[in-house]
Coordinates of C-alpha atoms and ligand atoms in Angstrom, one line a residue:
X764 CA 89.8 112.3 110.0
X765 CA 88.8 111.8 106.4
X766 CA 87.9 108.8 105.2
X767 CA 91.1 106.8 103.3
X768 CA 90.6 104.9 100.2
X769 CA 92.0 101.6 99.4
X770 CA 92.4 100.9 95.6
X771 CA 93.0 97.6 94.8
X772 CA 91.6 98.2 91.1
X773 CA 92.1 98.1 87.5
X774 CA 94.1 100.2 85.4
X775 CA 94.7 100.7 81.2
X776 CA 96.6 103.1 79.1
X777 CA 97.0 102.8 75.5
X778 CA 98.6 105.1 73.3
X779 CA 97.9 104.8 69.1
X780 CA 100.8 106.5 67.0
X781 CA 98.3 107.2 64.3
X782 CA 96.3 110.0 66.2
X783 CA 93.2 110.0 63.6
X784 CA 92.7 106.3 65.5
X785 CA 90.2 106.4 68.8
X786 CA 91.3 104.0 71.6
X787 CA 88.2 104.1 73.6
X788 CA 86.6 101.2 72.3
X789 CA 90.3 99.6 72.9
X790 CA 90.3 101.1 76.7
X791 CA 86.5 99.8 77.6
X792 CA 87.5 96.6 75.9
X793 CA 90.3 96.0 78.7
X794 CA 88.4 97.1 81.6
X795 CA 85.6 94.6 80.5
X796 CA 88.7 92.0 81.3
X797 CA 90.1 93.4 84.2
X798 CA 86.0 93.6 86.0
X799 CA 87.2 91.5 88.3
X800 CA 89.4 93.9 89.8
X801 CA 86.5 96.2 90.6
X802 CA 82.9 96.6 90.2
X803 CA 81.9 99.6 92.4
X804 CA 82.6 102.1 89.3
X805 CA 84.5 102.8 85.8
X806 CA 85.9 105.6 83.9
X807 CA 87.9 106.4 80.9
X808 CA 89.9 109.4 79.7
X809 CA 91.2 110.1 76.3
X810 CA 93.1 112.6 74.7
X811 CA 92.4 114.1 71.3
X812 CA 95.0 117.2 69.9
X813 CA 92.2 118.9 69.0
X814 CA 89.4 119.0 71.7
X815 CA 92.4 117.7 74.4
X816 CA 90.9 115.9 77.4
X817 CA 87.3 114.0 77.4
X818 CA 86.8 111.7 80.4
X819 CA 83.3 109.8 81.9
X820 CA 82.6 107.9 84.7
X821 CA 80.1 106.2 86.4
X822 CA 79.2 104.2 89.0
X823 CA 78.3 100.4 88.4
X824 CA 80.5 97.7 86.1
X825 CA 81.8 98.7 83.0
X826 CA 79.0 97.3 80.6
X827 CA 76.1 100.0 83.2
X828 CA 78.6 102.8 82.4
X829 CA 79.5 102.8 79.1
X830 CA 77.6 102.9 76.1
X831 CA 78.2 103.1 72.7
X832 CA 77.1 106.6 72.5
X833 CA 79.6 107.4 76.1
X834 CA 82.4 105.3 74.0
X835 CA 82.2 106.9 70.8
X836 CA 81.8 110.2 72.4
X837 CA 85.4 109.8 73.8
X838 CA 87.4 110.7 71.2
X839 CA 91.2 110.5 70.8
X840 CA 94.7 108.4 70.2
X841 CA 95.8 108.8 73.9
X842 CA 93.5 106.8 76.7
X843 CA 93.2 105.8 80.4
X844 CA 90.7 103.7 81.8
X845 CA 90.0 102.6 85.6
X846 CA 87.7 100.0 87.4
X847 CA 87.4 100.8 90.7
X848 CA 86.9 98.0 94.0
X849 CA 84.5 98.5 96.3
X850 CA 84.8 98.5 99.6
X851 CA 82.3 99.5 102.9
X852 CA 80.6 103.1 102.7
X853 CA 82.8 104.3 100.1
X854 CA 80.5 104.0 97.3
X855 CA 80.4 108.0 95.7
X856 CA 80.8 109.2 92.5
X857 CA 83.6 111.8 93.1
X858 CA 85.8 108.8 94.2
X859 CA 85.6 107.1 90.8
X860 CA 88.5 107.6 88.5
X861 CA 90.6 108.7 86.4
X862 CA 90.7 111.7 88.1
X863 CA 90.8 114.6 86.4
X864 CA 92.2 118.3 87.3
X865 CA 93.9 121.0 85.1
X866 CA 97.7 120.9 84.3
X867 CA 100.2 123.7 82.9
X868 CA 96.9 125.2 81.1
X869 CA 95.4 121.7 79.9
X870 CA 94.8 118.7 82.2
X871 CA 96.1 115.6 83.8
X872 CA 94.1 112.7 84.5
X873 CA 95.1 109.8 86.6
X874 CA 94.1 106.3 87.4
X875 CA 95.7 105.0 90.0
X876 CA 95.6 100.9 91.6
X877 CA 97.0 101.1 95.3
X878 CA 97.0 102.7 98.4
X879 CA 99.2 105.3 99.7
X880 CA 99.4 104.7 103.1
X881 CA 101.0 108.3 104.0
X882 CA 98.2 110.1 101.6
X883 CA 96.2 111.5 105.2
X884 CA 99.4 113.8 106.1
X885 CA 100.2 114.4 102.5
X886 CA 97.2 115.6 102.1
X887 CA 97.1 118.0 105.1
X888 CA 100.1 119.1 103.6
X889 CA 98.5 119.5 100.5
X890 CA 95.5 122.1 101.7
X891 CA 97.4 124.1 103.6
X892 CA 98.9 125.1 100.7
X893 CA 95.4 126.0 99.3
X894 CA 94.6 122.6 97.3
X895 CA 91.4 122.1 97.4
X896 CA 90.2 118.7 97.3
X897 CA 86.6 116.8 95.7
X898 CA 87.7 113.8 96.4
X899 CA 89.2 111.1 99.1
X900 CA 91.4 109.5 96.4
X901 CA 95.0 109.0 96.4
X902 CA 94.9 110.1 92.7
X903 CA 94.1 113.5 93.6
X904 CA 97.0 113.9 96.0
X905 CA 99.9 112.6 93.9
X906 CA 98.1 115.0 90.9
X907 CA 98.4 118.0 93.2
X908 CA 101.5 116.4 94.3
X909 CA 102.8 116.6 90.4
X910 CA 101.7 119.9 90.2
X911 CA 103.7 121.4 92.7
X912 CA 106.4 120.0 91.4
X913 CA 105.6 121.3 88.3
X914 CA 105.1 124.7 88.8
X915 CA 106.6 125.3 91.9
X916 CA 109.9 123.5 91.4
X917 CA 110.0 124.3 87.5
X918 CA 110.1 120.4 87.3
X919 CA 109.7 118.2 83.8
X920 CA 106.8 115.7 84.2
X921 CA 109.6 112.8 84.6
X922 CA 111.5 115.1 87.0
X923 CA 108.3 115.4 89.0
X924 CA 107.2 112.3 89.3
X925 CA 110.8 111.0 90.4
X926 CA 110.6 114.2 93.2
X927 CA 106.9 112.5 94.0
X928 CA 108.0 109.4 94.5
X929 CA 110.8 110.0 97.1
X930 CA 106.9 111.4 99.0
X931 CA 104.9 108.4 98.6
X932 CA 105.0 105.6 101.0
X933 CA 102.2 102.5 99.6
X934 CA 101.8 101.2 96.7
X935 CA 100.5 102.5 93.2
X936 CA 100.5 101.0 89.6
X937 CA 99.5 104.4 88.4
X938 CA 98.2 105.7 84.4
X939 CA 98.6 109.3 83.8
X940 CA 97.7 111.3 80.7
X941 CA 99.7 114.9 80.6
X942 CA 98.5 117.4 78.0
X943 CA 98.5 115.0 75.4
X944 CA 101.3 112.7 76.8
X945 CA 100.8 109.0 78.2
X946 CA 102.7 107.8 80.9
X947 CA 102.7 104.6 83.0
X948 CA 104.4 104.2 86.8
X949 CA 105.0 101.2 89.4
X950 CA 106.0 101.6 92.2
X951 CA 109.4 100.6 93.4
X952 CA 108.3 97.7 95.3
X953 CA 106.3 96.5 92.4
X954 CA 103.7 95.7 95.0
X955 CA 100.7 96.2 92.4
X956 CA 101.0 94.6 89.3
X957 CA 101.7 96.2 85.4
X958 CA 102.3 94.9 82.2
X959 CA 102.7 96.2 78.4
X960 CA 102.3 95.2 75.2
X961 CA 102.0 95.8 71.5
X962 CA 99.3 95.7 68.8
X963 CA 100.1 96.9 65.1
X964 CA 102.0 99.8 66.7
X965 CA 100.2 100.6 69.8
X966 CA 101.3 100.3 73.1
X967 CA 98.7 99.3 76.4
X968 CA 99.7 99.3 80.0
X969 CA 97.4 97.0 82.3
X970 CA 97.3 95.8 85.6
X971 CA 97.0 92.0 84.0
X972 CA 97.6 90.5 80.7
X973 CA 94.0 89.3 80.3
X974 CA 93.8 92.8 79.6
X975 CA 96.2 92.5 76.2
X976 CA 94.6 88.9 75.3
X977 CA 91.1 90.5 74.8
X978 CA 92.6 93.2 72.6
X979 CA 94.7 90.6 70.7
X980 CA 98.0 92.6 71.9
X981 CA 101.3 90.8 72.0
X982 CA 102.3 90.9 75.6
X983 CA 105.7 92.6 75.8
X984 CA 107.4 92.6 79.2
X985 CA 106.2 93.0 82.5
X986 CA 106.7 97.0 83.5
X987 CA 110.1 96.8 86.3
X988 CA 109.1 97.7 90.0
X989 CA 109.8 102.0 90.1
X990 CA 110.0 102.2 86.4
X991 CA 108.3 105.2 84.6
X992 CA 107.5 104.6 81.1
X993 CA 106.6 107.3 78.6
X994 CA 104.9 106.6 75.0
X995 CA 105.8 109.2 72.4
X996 CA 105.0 108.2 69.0
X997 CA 106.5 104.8 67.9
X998 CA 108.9 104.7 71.3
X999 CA 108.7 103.9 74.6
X1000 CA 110.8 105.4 77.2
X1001 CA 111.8 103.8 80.4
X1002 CA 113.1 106.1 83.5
X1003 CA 114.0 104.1 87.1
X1004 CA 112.8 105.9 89.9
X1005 CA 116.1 106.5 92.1
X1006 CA 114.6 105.5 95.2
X1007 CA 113.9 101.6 93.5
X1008 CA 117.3 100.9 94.3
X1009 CA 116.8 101.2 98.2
X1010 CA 113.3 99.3 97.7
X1011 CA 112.7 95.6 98.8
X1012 CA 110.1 94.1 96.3
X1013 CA 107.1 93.2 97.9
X1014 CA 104.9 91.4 94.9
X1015 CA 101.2 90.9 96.7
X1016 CA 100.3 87.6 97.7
X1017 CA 96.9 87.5 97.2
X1018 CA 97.0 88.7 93.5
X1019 CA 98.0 85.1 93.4
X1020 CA 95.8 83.3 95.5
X1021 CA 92.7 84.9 94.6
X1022 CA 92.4 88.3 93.3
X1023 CA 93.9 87.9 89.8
X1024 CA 92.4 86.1 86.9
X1025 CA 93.9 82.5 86.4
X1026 CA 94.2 83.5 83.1
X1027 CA 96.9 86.3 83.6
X1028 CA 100.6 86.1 84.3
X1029 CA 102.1 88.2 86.9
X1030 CA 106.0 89.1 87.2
X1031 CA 106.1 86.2 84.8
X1032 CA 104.5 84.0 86.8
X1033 CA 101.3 82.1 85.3
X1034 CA 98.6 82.4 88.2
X1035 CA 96.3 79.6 87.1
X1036 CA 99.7 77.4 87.4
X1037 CA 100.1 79.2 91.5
X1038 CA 96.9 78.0 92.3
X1039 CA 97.5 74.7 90.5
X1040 CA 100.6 74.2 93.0
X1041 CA 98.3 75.4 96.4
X1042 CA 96.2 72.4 95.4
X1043 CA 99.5 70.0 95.3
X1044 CA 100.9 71.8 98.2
X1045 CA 97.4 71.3 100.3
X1046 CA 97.6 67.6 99.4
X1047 CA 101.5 67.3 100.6
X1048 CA 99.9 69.2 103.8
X1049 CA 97.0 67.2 104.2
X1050 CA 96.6 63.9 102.4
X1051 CA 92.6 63.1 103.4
X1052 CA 91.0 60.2 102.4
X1053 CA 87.9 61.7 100.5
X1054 CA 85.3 60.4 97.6
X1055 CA 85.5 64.1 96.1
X1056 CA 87.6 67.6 95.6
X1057 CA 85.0 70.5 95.4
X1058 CA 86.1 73.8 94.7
X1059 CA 83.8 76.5 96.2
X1060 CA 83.7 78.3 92.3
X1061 CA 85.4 80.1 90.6
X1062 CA 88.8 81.1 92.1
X1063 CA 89.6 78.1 93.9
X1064 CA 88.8 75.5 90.8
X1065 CA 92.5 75.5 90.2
X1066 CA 93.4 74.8 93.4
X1067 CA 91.1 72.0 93.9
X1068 CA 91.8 70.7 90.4
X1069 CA 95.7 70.5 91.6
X1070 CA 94.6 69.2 94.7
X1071 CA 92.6 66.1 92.4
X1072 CA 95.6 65.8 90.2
X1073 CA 98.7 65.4 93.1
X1074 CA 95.7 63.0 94.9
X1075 CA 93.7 60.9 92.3
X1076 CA 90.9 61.6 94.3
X1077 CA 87.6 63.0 91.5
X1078 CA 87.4 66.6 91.4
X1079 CA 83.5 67.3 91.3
X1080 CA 81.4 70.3 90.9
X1081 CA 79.3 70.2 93.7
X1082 CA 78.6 73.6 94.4
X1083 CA 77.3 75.7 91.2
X1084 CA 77.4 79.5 91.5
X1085 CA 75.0 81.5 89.8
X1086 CA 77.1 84.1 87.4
X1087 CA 74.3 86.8 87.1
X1088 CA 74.4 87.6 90.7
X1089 CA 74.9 91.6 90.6
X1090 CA 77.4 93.9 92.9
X1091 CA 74.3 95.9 93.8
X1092 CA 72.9 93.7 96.8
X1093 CA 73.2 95.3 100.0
X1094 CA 71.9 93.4 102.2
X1095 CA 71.0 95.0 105.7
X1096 CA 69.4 92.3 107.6
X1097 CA 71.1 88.7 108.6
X1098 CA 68.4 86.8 106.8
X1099 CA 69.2 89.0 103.5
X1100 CA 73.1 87.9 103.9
X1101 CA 72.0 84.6 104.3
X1102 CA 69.5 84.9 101.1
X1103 CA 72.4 86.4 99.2
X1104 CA 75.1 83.5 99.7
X1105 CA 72.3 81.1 98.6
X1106 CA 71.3 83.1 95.7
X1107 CA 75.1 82.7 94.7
X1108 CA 75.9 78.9 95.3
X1109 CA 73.9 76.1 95.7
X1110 CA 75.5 72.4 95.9
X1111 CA 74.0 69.8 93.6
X1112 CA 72.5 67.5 96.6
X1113 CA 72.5 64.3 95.0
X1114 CA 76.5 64.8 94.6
X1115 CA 77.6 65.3 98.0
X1116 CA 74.6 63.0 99.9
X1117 CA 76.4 60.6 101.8
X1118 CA 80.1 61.2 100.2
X1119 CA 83.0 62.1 102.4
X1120 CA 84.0 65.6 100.6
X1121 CA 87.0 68.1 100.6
X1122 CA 85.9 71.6 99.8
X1123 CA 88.5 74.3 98.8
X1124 CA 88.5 77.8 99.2
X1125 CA 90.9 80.4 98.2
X1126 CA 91.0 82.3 101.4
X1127 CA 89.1 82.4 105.0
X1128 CA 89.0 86.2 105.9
X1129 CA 86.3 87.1 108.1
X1130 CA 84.7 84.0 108.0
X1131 CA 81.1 85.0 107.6
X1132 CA 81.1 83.8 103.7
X1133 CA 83.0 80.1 104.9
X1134 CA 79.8 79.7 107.7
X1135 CA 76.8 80.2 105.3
X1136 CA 79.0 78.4 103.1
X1137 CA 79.3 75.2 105.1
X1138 CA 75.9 75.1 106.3
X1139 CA 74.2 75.4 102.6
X1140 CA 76.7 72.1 102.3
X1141 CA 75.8 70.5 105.1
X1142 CA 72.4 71.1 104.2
X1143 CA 73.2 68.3 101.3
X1144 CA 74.2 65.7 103.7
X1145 CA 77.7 64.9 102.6
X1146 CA 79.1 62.1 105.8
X1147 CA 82.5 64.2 106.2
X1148 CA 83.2 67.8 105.3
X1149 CA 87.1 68.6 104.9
X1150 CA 87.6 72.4 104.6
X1151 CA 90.8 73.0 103.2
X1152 CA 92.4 76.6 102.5
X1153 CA 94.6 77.9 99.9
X1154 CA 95.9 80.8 101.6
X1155 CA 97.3 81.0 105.3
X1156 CA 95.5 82.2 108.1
X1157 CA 94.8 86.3 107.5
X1158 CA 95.8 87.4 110.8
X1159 CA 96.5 91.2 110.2
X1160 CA 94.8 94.4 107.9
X1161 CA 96.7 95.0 104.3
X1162 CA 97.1 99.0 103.9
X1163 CA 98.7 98.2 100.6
X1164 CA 95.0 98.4 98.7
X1165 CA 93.4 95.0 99.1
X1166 CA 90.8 95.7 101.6
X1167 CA 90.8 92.7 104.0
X1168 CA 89.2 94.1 107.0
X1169 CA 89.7 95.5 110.7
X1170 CA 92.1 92.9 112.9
X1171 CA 89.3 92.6 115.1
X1172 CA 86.8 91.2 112.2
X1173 CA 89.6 88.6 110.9
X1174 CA 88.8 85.6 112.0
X1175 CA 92.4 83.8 112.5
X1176 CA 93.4 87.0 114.1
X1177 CA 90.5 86.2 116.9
X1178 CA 90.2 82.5 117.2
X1179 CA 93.0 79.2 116.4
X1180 CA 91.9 77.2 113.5
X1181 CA 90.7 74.7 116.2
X1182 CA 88.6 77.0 117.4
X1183 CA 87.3 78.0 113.9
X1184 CA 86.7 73.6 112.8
X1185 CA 84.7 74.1 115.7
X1186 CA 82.6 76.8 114.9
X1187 CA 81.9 75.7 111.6
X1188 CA 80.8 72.0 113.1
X1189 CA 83.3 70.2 110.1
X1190 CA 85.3 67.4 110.3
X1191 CA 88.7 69.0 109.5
X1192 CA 90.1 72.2 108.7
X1193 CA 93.3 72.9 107.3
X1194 CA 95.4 75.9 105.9
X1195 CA 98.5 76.4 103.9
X1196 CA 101.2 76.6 105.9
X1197 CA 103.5 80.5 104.5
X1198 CA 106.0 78.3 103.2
X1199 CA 104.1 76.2 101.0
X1200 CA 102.3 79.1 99.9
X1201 CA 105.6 80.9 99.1
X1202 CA 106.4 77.4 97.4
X1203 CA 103.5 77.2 95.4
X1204 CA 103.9 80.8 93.6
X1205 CA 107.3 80.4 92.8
X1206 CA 108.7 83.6 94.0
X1207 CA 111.1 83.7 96.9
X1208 CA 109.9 84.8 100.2
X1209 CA 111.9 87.9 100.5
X1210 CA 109.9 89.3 96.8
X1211 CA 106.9 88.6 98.2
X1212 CA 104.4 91.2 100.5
X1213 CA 103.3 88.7 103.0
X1214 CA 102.0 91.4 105.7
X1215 CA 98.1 90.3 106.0
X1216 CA 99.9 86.8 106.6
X1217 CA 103.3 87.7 109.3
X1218 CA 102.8 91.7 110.4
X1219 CA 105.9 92.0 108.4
X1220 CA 104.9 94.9 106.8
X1221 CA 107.1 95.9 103.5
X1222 CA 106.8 99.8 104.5
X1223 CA 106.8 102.2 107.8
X1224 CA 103.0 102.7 108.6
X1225 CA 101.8 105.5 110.6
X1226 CA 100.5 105.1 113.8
X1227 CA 97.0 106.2 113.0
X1228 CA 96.3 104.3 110.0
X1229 CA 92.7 102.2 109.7
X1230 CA 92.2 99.2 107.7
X1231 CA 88.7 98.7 105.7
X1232 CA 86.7 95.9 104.7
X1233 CA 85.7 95.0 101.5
X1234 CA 82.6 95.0 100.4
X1235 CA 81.0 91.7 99.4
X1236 CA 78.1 91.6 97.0
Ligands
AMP253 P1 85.0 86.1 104.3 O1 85.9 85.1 105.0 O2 83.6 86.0 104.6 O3 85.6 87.5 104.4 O4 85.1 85.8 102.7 C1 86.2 85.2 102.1 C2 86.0 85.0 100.7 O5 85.8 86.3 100.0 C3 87.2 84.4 100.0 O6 87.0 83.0 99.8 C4 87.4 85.1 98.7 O7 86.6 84.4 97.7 C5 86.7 86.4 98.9 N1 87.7 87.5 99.3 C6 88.7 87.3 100.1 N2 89.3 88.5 100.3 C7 88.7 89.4 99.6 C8 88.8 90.8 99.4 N3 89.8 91.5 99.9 N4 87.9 91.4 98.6 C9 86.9 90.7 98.0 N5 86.7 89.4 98.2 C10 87.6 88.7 98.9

């Protein structure tokens, strides 16, 4: 069995009307916001009507990638751009994206943010027609996927990718460049998010506004679960895929709780205001008596902050992270690990000694990062430790792209939260209950794609499908 690829990543388009403008510097600038999506590599595409299709990747962040001489050597009014997430043993080259292949004698290139969780079978499908593949990306399938459709069926690009999408079972936020053409897809679920806006004529697609704000571009509207948008010239074009209207949406969770930046809306939803609610909501759950909140930095400030504001009880910094800790560590030996979490946070001692504290964290996945984590606090002497959590217990894998882990390494899936206070020797522990979570986002239940948290998964899986880990630097 090959190995699958989860992609819970960044994507940008941008199309300029003016076609003697580059948008590469435009493109890099947007992946430089969306970094957080996805550190293991980064790519960019662009499309000039005379040279047509110039594209480079690399592994690394965005910043080890590109240069100014890789920028300005990627010419052309049409681009696509892709941070990709790392997660265990996948790290290779040939995975990073777009992905490129020829097209009705040019080429397509595609990034793509999801997983398709039928790709293994779509794929077999795929070869014994002859494709031949370089890579274990979903982004090659649905591009061979588009070109059957294309030339076998005599489809239009629109026409195929409605025909593709009636294949495709998973989720995908997808950017595609066609011989000169940009499109932009979500899928009907509108499991992975997509946005697009507007600067002095230009249109960009991104997986999260923060993307637009660093351009300056006015945010227009979020793009509609299974919409297809095509950019020609001043206009943009907007197709719904047919199968939308049998689709329940199924809006991930966890962009929410922790994988988005506060600083981006989602399905017009502000995040940083989500995470402001968990902290309320923790406090309705569990009102502790405690001299401090201390968020374990930087996704669960919010939360802790809201947690402070519903309690009056100080929010304190009492764990400082250091920023220039790189994606590159692997770290093969327990004492390594251990080196690494300490390298990352360290808690200002003279805080916590003595001072009955309630630490936040976004999530509790496998638990290994929560156990050096409480032991570097303990380490400070605080007289009660209150571990609070603003996301309920992960008890099952997500096949949708956000690489969680294996049932057997999630912790809640193995032990009660009893059990888990226990093991980490702390006073109390306490999740968000699903409701409260459901209540702090402001979405109702049924939008949401709460499968890591209930099983209830928002698609048929097939019976051999594995779940992966991510990888944590
Ligand atoms: P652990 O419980 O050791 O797996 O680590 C959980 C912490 O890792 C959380 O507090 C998040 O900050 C972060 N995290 C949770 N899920 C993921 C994920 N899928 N990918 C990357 N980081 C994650």
């Amino acid at each position: 069995m090959h190995e699958e690829l989860q992609d819970k990543c960044g994507v940008v388009g941008i199309h300029c009307g003016d076609n003697s403008q580059d948008v590469s510097r435009f493109v890099y600038f947007c992946l430089y916001a969306l970094q957080h999506r996805g550190q293991e590599s980064a790519g960019i595409a662009t499309y000039n009507s005379e040279n047509g299709l110039n594209y480079y990747c690399g592994m690394g962040l965005i910043t080890d990638v590109f240069k100014d001489y890789e920028i300005n050597n990627l010419s052309g009014n049409i681009g696509i751009g892709h941070v990709r997430y790392s997660t265990t043993g996948q790290s290779r080259l040939e995975n990073s994206q777009p992905f490129v292949t020829d097209f009705d004698n040019g080429f397509i290139a595609m990034a793509h943010n999801g997983d398709i969780v039928n790709s293994e079978s779509l794929r077999d499908e795929l070869i014994e027609k002859g494709y031949e593949f370089k890579s274990n990306t979903d982004s090659e399938v649905i591009c061979y996927l588009l070109k059957q459709e294309h030339y076998d069926n005599g489809k239009d690009i629109i026409d195929s990718i409605e025909a593709v999408s009636k294949k495709l079972v998973g989720s995908y936020a997808l950017t595609i460049i066609v011989n000169g053409e940009l499109y932009a897809v979500r899928d009907p679920a509108g499991m992975k998010p997509l946005c697009i806006g507007e600067k002095n004529g230009s249109y960009i697609v991104a997986s999260e506004t923060v993307a637009l704000d660093v351009i300056n571009a006015n945010f227009i509207r979020d793009v509609t679960p299974g919409e297809v948008i095509s950019f020609q010239n001043d206009e943009i074009n907007s197709h719904i895929l047919e199968i939308t209207k049998d689709t329940h949406l199924a809006h991930c969770m966890f962009e929410y709780v922790y994988f988005a930046r506060p600083d981006s809306a989602i399905d017009g939803i502000n995040v940083y205001e989500s995470r402001l609610n968990i902290g309320k909501q923790l406090y309705e759950q569990f009102p502790i008596d405690a001299d401090y909140v201390i968020p374990v930095p930087d996704s669960s400030i919010p939360a802790a902050i809201g947690y402070s504001r519903a309690s009056g009880i100080p929010y304190a910094e009492g764990l400082i992270k250091n920023r220039y800790v790189g994606r590159t560590f692997i770290m093969p030996t327990q004492e390594e690990r251990e080196l690494a979490v300490r390298l990352k946070l360290n808690p200002i001692k003279d805080a916590i000694k003595g001072k009955k504290i309630i630490l936040i964290d976004d999530s509790i996945v496998r638990g290994t990062t929560s156990k050096s984590l409480i032991e570097l606090v303990k380490e400070a002497e605080p007289a009660e430790i209150h571990f609070l959590v603003g996301c309920p217990p992960v008890i099952a894998p997500c096949y949708y792209g956000v690489a969680m882990a294996t049932k057997n390494e999630l912790i809640a899936a193995n032990y009660t939260t009893e059990e888990i206070r226990k093991q980490l020797d702390i006073d109390s522990l306490g999740y968000i209950s699903l409701e409260s979570l459901v209540k702090a986002i402001g979405m109702p239940a049924e939008d949401l794609c709460l499968g890591c948290l209930n099983e209830c998964y928002p698609t048929d899986l097939p019976d051999n499908i594995e779940a992966e880990t991510y990888f944590k630097p």
